[in-house]
Coordinates of C-alpha atoms (C1' of nucleotides) in Angstrom, one line a residue:
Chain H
X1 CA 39.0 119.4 111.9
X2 CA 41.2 122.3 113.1
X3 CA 43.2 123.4 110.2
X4 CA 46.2 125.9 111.0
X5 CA 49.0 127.4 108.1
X6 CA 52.3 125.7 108.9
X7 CA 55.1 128.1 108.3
X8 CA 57.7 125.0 107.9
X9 CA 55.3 123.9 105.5
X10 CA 54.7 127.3 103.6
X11 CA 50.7 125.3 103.9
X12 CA 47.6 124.8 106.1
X13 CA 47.5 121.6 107.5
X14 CA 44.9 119.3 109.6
X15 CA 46.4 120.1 113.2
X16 CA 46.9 116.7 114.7
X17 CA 48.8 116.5 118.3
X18 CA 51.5 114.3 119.2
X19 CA 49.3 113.0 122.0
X20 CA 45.5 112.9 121.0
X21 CA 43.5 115.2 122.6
X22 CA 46.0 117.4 123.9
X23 CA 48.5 120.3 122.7
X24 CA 51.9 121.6 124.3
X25 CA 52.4 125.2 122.6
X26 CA 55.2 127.9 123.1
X27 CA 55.6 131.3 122.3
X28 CA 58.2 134.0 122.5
X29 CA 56.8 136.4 125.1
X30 CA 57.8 139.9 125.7
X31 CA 61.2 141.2 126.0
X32 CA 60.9 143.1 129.4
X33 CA 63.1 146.5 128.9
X34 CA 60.3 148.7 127.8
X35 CA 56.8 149.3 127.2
X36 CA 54.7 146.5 124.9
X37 CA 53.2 148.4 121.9
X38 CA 50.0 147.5 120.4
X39 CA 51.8 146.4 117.8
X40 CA 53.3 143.4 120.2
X41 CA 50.1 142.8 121.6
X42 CA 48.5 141.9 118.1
X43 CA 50.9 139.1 118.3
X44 CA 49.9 137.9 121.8
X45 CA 46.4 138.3 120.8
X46 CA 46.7 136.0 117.8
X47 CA 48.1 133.7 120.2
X48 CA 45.4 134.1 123.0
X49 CA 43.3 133.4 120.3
X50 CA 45.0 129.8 118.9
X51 CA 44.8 129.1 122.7
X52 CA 41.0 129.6 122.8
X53 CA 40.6 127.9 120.0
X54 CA 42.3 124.4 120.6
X55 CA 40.5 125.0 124.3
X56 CA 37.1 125.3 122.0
X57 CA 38.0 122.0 120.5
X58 CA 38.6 120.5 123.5
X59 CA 41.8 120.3 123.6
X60 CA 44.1 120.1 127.0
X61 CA 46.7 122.6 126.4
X62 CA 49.6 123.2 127.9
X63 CA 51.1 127.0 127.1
X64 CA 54.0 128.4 127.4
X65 CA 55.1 132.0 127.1
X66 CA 58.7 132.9 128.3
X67 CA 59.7 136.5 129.3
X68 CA 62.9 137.6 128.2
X69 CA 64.6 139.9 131.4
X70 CA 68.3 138.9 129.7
X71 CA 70.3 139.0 127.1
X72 CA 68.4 140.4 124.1
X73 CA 70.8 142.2 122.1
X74 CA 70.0 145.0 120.1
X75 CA 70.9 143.2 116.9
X76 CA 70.0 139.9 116.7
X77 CA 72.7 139.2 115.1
X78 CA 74.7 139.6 118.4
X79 CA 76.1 142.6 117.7
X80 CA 75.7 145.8 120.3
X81 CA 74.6 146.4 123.5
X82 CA 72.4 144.3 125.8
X83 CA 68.9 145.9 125.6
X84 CA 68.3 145.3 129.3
X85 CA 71.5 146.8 130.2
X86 CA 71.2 149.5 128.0
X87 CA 67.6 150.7 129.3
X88 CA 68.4 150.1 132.8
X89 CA 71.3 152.7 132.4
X90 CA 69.5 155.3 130.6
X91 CA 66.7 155.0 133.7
X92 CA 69.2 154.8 136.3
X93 CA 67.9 152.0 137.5
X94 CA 68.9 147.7 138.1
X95 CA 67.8 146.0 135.4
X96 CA 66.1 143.7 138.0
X97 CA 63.9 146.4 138.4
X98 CA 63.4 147.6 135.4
X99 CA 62.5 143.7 134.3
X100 CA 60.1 143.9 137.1
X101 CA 58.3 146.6 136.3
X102 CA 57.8 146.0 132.5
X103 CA 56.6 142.7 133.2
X104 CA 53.8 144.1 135.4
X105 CA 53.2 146.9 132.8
X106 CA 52.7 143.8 130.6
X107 CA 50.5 141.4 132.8
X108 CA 48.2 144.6 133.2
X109 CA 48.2 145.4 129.3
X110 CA 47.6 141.4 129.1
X111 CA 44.2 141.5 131.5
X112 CA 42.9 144.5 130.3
X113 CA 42.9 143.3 126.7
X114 CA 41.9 140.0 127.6
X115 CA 43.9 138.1 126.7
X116 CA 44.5 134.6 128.6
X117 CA 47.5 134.2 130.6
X118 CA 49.5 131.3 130.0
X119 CA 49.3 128.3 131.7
X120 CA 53.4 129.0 132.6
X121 CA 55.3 131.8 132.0
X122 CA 59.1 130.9 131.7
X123 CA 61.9 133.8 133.0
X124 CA 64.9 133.7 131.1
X125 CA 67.0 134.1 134.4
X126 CA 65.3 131.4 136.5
X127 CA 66.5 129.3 133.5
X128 CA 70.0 129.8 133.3
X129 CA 71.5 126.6 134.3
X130 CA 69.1 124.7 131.9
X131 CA 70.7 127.5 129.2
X132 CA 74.4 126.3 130.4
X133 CA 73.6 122.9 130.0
X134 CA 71.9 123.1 126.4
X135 CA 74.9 125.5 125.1
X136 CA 77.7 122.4 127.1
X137 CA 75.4 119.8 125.2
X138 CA 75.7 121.6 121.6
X139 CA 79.8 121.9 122.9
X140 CA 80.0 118.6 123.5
X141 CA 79.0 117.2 119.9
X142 CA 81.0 120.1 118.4
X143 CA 78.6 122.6 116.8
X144 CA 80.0 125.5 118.6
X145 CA 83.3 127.3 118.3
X146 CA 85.0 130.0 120.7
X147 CA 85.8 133.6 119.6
X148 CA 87.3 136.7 121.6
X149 CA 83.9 137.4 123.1
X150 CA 81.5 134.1 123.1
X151 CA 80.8 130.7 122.3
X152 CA 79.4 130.7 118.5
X153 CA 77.0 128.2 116.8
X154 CA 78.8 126.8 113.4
X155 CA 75.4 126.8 111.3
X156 CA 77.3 125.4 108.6
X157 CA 77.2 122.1 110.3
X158 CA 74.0 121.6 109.6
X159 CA 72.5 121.2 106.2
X160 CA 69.0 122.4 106.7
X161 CA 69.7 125.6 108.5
X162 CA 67.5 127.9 108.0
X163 CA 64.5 125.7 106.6
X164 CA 61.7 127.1 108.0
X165 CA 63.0 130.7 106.8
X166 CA 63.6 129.4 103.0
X167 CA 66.7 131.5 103.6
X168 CA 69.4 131.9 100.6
X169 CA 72.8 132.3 102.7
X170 CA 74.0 133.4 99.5
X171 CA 71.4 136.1 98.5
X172 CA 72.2 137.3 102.3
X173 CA 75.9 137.5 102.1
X174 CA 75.5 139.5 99.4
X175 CA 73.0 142.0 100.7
X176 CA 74.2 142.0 104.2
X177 CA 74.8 146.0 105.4
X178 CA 75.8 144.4 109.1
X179 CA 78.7 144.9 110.5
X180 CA 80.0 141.4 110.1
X181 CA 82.6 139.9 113.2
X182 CA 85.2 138.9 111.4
X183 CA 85.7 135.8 114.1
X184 CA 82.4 134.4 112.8
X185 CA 82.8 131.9 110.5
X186 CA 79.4 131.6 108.6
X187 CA 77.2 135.1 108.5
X188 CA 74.3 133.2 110.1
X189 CA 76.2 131.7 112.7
X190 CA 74.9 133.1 116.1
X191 CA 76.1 133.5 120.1
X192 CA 75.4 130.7 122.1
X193 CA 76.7 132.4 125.4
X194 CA 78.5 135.4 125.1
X195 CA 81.6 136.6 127.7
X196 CA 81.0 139.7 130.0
X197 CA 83.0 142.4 128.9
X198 CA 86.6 142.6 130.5
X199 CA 86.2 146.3 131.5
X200 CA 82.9 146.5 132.3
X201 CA 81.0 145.0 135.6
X202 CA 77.5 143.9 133.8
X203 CA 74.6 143.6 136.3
X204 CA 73.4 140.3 135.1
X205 CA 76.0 137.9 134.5
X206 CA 76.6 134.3 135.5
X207 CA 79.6 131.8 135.8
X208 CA 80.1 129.0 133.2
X209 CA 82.1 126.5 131.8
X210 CA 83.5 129.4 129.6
X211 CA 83.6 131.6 131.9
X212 CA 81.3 134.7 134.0
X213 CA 79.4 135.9 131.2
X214 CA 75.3 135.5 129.8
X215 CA 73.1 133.5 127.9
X216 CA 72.5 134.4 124.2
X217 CA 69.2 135.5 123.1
X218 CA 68.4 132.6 121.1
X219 CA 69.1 129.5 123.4
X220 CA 66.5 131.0 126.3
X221 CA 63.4 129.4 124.3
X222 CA 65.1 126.1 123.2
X223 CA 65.9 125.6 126.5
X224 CA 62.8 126.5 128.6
X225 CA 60.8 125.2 126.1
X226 CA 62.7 122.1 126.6
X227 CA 62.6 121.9 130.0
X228 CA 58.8 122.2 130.3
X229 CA 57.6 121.0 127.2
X230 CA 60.1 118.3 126.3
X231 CA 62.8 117.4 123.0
X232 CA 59.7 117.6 121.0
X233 CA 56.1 119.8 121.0
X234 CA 53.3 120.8 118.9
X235 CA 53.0 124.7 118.1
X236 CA 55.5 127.2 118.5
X237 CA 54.5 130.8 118.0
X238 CA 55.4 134.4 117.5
X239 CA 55.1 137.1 114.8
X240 CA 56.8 137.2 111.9
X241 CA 60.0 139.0 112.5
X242 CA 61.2 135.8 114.2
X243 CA 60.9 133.7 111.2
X244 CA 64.8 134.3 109.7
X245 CA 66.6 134.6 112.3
X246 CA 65.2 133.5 116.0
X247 CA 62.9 131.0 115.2
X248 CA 65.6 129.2 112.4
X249 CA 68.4 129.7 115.3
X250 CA 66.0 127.7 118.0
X251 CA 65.4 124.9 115.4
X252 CA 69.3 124.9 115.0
X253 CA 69.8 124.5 118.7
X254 CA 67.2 122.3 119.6
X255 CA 67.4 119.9 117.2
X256 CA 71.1 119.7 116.8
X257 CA 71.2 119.0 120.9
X258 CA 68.3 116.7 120.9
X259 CA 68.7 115.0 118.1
X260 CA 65.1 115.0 117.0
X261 CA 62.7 117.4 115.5
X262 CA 61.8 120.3 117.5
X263 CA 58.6 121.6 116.5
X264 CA 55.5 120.3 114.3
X265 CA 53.4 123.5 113.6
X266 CA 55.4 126.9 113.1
X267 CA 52.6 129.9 113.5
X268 CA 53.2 133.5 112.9
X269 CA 51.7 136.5 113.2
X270 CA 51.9 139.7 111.1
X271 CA 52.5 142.7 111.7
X272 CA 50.6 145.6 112.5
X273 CA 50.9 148.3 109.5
X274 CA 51.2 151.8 111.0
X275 CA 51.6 153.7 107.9
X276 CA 54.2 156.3 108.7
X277 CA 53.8 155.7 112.4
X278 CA 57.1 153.5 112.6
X279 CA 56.8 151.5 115.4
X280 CA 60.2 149.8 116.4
X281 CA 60.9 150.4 120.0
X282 CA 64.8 151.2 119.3
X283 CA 63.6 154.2 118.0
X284 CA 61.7 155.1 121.5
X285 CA 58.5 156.3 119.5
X286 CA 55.6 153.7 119.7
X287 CA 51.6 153.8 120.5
X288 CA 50.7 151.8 123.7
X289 CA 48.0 150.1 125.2
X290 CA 48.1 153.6 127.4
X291 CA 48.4 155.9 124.3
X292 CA 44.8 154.1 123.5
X293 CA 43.3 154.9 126.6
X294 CA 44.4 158.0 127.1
X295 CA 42.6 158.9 123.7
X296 CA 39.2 158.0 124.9
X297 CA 39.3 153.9 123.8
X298 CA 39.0 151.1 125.6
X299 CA 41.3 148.6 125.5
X300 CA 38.4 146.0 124.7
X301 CA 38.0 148.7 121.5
X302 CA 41.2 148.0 120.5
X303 CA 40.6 143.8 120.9
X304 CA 37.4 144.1 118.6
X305 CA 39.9 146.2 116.1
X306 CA 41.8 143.0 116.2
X307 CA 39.3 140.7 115.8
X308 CA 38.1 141.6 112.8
X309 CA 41.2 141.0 110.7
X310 CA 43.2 138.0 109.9
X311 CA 46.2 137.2 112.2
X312 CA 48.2 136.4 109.1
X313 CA 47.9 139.7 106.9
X314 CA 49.0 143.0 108.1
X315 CA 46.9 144.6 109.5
X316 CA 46.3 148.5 108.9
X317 CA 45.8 150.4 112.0
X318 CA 44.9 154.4 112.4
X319 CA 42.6 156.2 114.7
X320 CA 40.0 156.2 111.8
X321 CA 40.2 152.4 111.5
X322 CA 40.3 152.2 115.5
X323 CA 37.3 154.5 115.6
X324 CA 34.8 152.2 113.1
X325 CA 35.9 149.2 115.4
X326 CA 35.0 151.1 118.5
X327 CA 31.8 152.0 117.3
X328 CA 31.5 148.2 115.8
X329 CA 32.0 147.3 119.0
X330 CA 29.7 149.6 121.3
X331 CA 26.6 148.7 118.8
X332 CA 27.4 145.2 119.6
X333 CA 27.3 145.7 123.0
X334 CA 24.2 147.3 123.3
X335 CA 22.4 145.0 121.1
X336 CA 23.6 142.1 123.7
X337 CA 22.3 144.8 126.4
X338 CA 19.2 145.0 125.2
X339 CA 18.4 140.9 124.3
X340 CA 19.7 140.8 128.0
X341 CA 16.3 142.4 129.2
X342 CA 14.2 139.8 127.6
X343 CA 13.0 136.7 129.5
X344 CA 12.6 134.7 126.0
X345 CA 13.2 130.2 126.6
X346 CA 14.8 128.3 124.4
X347 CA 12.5 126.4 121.9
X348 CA 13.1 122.9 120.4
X349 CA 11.8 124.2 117.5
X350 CA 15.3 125.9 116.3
X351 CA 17.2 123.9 117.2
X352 CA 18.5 123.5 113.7
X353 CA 19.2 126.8 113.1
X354 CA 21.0 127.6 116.2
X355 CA 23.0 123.7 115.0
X356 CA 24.0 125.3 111.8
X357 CA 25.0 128.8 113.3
X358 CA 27.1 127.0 115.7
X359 CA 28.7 124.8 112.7
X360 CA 29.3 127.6 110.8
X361 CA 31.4 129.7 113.6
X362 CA 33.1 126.4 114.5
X363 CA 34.4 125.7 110.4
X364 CA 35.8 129.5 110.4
X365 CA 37.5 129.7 113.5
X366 CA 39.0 126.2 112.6
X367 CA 39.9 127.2 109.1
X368 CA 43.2 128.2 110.1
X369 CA 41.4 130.8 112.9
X370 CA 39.7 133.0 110.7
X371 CA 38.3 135.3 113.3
X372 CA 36.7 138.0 110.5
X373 CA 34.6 135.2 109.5
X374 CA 33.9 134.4 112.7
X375 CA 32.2 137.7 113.7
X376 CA 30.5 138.3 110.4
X377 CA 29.0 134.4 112.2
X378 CA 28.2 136.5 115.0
X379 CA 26.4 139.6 113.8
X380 CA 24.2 137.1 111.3
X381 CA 23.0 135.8 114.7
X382 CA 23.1 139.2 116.3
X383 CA 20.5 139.8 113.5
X384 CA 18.6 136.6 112.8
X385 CA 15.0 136.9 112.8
X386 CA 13.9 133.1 113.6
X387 CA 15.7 133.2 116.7
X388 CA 14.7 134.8 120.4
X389 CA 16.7 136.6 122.4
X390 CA 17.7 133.7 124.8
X391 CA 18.8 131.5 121.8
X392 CA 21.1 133.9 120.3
X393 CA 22.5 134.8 123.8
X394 CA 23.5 130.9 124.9
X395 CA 24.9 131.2 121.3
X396 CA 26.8 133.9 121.6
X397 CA 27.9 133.9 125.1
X398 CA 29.3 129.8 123.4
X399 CA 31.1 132.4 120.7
X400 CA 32.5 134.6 122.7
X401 CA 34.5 132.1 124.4
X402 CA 36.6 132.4 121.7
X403 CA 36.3 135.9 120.8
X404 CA 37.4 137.1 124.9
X405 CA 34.7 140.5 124.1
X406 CA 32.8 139.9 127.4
X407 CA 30.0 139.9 126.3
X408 CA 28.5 137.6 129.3
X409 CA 29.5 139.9 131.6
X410 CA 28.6 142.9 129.9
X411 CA 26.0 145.1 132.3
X412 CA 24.1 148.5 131.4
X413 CA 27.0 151.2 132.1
X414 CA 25.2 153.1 135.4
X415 CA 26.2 156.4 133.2
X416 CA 23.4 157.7 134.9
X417 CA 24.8 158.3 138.1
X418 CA 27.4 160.2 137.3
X419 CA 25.2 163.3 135.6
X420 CA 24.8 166.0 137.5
X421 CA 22.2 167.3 139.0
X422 CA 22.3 170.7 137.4
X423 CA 21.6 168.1 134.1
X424 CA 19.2 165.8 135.4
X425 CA 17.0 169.2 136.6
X426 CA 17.5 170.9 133.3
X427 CA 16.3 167.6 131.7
X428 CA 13.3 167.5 134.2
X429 CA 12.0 171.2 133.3
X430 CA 12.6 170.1 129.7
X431 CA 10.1 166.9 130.2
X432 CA 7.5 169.9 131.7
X433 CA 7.9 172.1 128.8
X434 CA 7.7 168.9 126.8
X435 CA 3.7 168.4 128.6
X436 CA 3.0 171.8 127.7
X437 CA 3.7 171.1 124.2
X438 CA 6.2 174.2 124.6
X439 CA 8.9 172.2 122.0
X440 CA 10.6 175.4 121.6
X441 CA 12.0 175.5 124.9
X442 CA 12.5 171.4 125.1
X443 CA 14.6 172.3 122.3
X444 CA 16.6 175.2 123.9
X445 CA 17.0 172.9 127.0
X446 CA 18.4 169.9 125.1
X447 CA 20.7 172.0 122.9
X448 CA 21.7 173.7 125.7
X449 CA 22.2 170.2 127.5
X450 CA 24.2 169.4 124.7
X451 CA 26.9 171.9 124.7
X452 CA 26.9 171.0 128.7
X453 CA 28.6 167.6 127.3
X454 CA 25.6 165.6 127.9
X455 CA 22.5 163.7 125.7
X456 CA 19.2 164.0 126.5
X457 CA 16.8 161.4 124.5
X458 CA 13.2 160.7 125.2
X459 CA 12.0 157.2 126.3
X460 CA 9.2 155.6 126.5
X461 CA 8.3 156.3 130.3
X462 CA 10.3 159.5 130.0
X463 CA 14.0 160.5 129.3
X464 CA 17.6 159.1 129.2
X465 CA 20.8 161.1 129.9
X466 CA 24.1 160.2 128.2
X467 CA 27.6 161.7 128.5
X468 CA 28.9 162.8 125.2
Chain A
rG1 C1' 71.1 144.2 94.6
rG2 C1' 68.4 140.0 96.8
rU3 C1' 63.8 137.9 99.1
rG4 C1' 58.8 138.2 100.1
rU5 C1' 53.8 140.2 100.6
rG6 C1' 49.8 142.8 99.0
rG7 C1' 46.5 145.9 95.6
rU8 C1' 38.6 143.9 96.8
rA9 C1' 33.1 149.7 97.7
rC10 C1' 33.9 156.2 101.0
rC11 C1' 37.0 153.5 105.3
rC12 C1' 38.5 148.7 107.7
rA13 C1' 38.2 143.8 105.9
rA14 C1' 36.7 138.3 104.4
rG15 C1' 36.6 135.4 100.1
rU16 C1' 41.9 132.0 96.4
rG17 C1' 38.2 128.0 90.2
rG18 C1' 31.3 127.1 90.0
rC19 C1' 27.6 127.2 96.9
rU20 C1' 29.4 134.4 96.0
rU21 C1' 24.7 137.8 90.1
rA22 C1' 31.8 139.3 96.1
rA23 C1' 30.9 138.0 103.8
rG24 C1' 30.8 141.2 108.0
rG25 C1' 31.7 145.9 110.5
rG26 C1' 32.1 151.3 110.2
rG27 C1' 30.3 155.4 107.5
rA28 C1' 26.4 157.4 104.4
rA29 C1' 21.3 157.7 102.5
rA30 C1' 16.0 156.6 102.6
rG31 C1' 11.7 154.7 105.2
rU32 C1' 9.0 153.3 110.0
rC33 C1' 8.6 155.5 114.8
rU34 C1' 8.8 160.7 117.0
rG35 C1' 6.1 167.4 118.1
rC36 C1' 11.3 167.3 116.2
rA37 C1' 15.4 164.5 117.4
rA38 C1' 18.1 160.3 119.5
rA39 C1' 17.8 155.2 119.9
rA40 C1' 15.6 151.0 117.7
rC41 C1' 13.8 148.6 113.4
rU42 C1' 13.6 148.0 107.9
rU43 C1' 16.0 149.0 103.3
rU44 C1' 19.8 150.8 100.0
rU45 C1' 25.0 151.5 99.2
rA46 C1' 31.3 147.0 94.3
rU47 C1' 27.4 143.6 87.3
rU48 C1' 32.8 144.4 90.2
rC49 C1' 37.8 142.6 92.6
rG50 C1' 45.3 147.5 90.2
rA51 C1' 45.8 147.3 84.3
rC52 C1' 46.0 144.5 80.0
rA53 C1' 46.3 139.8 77.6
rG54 C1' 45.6 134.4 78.1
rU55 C1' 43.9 129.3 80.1
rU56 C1' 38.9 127.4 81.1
rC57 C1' 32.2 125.5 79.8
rG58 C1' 33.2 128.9 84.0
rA59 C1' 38.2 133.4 87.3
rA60 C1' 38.5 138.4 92.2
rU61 C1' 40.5 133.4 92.6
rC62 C1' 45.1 129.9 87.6
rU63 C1' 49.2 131.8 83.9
rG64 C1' 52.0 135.9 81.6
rU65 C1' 53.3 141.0 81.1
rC66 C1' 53.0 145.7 83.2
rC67 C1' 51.7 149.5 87.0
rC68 C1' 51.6 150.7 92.2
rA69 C1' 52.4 150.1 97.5
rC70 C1' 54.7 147.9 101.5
rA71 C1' 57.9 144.7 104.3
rC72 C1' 62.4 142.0 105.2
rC73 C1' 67.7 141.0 104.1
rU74 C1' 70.1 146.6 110.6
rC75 C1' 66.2 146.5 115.0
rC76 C1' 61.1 145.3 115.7
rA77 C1' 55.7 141.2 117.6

RNA sequence: GGUGUGGUACCCAAGUGGCUUAAGGGGAAAGUCUGCAAAACUUUUAUUCGACAGUUCGAAUCUGUCCCACACCUCCA
């Protein structure tokens, strides 16, 4: 039984579908105007991995991730500038293009982490009539109100705003340090479409009923997840952040225009803790996928780093902490490498064991996806001594469905062809002294190697070259 | 001011009442192997879970108090 924590719940719960056997899920993609950090891709890891997992338990999923290219404020509160409109400016550039390009700076990110596209990604601007037609349908039974620059959600008409956030409108009111629009009538009351300024010519704007203006941030993932997943679906996820405000503003939306509950399981992920490293993207100083590679990791590096954490608790991240995964990570690898070589069968004979290793992965990944526990499963069968190479390949390559390390796939790097020949000589005349029993110079020769950037290591039918 | 989360070995990180005399990885150390190394293999590395009280037959896990750190209530995944 797949168990997952429920945020509306504040509780794990026995994930049951609304259909048996299969599972509609959404979550809040990327907002396209700048760079994903790896902060961002946690989340969409967490959520590459809920995918795998209800795949794992046989589940047919249907998964949708939207891409916001419109209408994300700075604040979500609805206060400031456009974030799309504001980046494109800076760049000098349409914020068509910009959108464009971010989004394939994210798809890239996406595969070389990978992590599963989903089976439909939703943009926020081939949705907008589906955005109009939510925001007439929550005019029409009177939960909005005008004001000098949108159309507003009254979130005092409904008495369980902000449920899944626990929120205490009073505690906010009286910590609130935002500059509060005095035409808003409730401090948690939010844009449903907001006009295009009257001076300024906006790059993305559309008619409607109310006249030329945008969508607000907020009604994009009620209404696409409405229009492809329907009034009412199983997950909806995203990190954390969204709980207060973007998350409680969808349920406000949907279920006030539907009329029925939105949403049975709320999932979110946590943060990534970067100690003095702030990582907000207003602030234009954030560590990318890039940033990673361009340090000597590999993005698969940074996936193992994720792996062994759980998606719920913030997760600490440095170089040092980056460095123990890589290295995690490459011992794993060559393990798998070197069971590879073996021609071993599968024997009848444990099939028990191979039964409980398999049960045991299974109850951690479905206890609420607890993927630390899941690769301590697969290092005990990495290292367990009744079983043969074959068996604890057909069970790992079985794992690794869920864990996306590629470790199927995996083949012996061909380092070796790109040492040079300068090296590979200077390891040959060190094999000669070697026969001579002249270790002195072998010595020299690998030291010497050494400094060159490269490893020289004896093997059984001779020597091995590595780059350092 | 309000709300919330967390403090587990050198580092990362599971575990939330007995199966754990606390997973797993990294790191470190020792041994086997080796001319010596490397790799590989084997072993070791928290009688202890921020502190102090308490509940219980039994607590890292529950309760209370305190100390510390962080996050959110602006933006952020």
């Amino acid at each position: 039984m797949l168990k997952l924590y429920n945020t509306l719940s504040r509780s794990k719960e026995d994930f049951i579908p609304i259909i048996p056997g299969k599972v509609s899920m959404y979550s809040c993609g990327p907002t396209v105007y700048n760079y994903q950090h790896i902060g961002n891709f946690r989340t969409f890891f967490f959520e590459d991995i809920l995918y795998r997992v209800l795949r794992y338990n046989g589940y047919k999923v249907k998964y949708v991730m939207n891409i916001t290219d419109v209408g994300h404020l700075v604040s979500d509160q609805d206060e400031g500038e456009d974030k799309m409109e504001k980046s494109a400016k800076l760049l000098g550039r349409s914020v068509w293009e910009l959108a464009e390009f971010y989004t394939g700076v994210f798809y890239r990110d996406r595969d070389l982490l990978n992590i599963l596209p989903p089976d439909v990604y939703t943009k926020a601007t081939d949705y907008i009539k589906e955005q109009i037609e939510m925001v007439k349908c929550l005019d029409d039974k009177g939960f909005t109100y005008k004001t000098s620059d949108g159309i507003y959600f009254d979130t005092s008409l409904l008495k369980d705003y902000g449920k899944l956030a626990r929120l205490d409108i009073e505690g906010l009111q009286e910590g609130a340090r935002i500059e509060f629009s005095a035409e808003k009538k409730n401090i948690t009351d939010f844009a449903l479409w907001k006009f295009s300024p009257e001076n300024e010519k906006r790059q993305m704007e559309w008619e409607s009923p109310w006249g030329k203006g945008f969508p607000g941030w907020h009604i994009e993932c009620s209404a696409m997840s409405k229009a492809v997943l329907g009034n009412h679906f199983d997950i909806h996820c995203g990190g954390i952040d969204h709980v207060p405000i973007h998350h409680t503003n969808e349920i406000a939306q949907s279920e006030a225009c539907n009329g029925e509950k939105f949403v049975n399981y709320w999932l979110h992920g946590e943060f990534l803790d970067m100690g003095n490293e702030k990582m907000s993207k207003s602030s234009g100083k954030f560590v990318t996928l890039q940033t990673l590679i361009d340090r000597g990791y590999s993005p698969m590096d940074y996936r193992y780093f994720l792996l062994t954490a759980h998606y719920k608790k913030k997760q600490k991240f440095s170089f040092d902490a980056l460095d123990s995964a890589k290295n995690g990570y490459n011992n794993l690898k060559s393990r798998i490498l070197a069971m590879k070589i073996s021609s071993d069968g599968i024997r009848d004979a444990t099939a028990q064991q191979r039964e409980d290793l398999k049960k045991s992965f299974i109850e951690k990944i479905n206890d609420d996806l607890n993927m630390p526990e899941a690769m301590s499963v697969i290092w005990e069968t990495v290292k367990d001594s009744s079983l043969n190479s074959a068996e604890k390949l057909e069970l790992i390559y079985d794992f690794d469905k869920v864990t996306g390390l590629g470790l199927e796939k995996l083949e012996k790097d061909s380092d070796n062809a790109e040492v040079p020949d300068e090296i590979i000589k200077l390891a040959e005349s060190r094999a000669e002294a070697k026969a001579k029993k002249d270790f002195k110079t072998a010595d020299e020769i690998r030291v010497k190697v050494r400094e060159m950037g490269y490893e020289i290591s004896d093997s059984k039918d001779g020597f091995d070259i590595k780059k350092l």
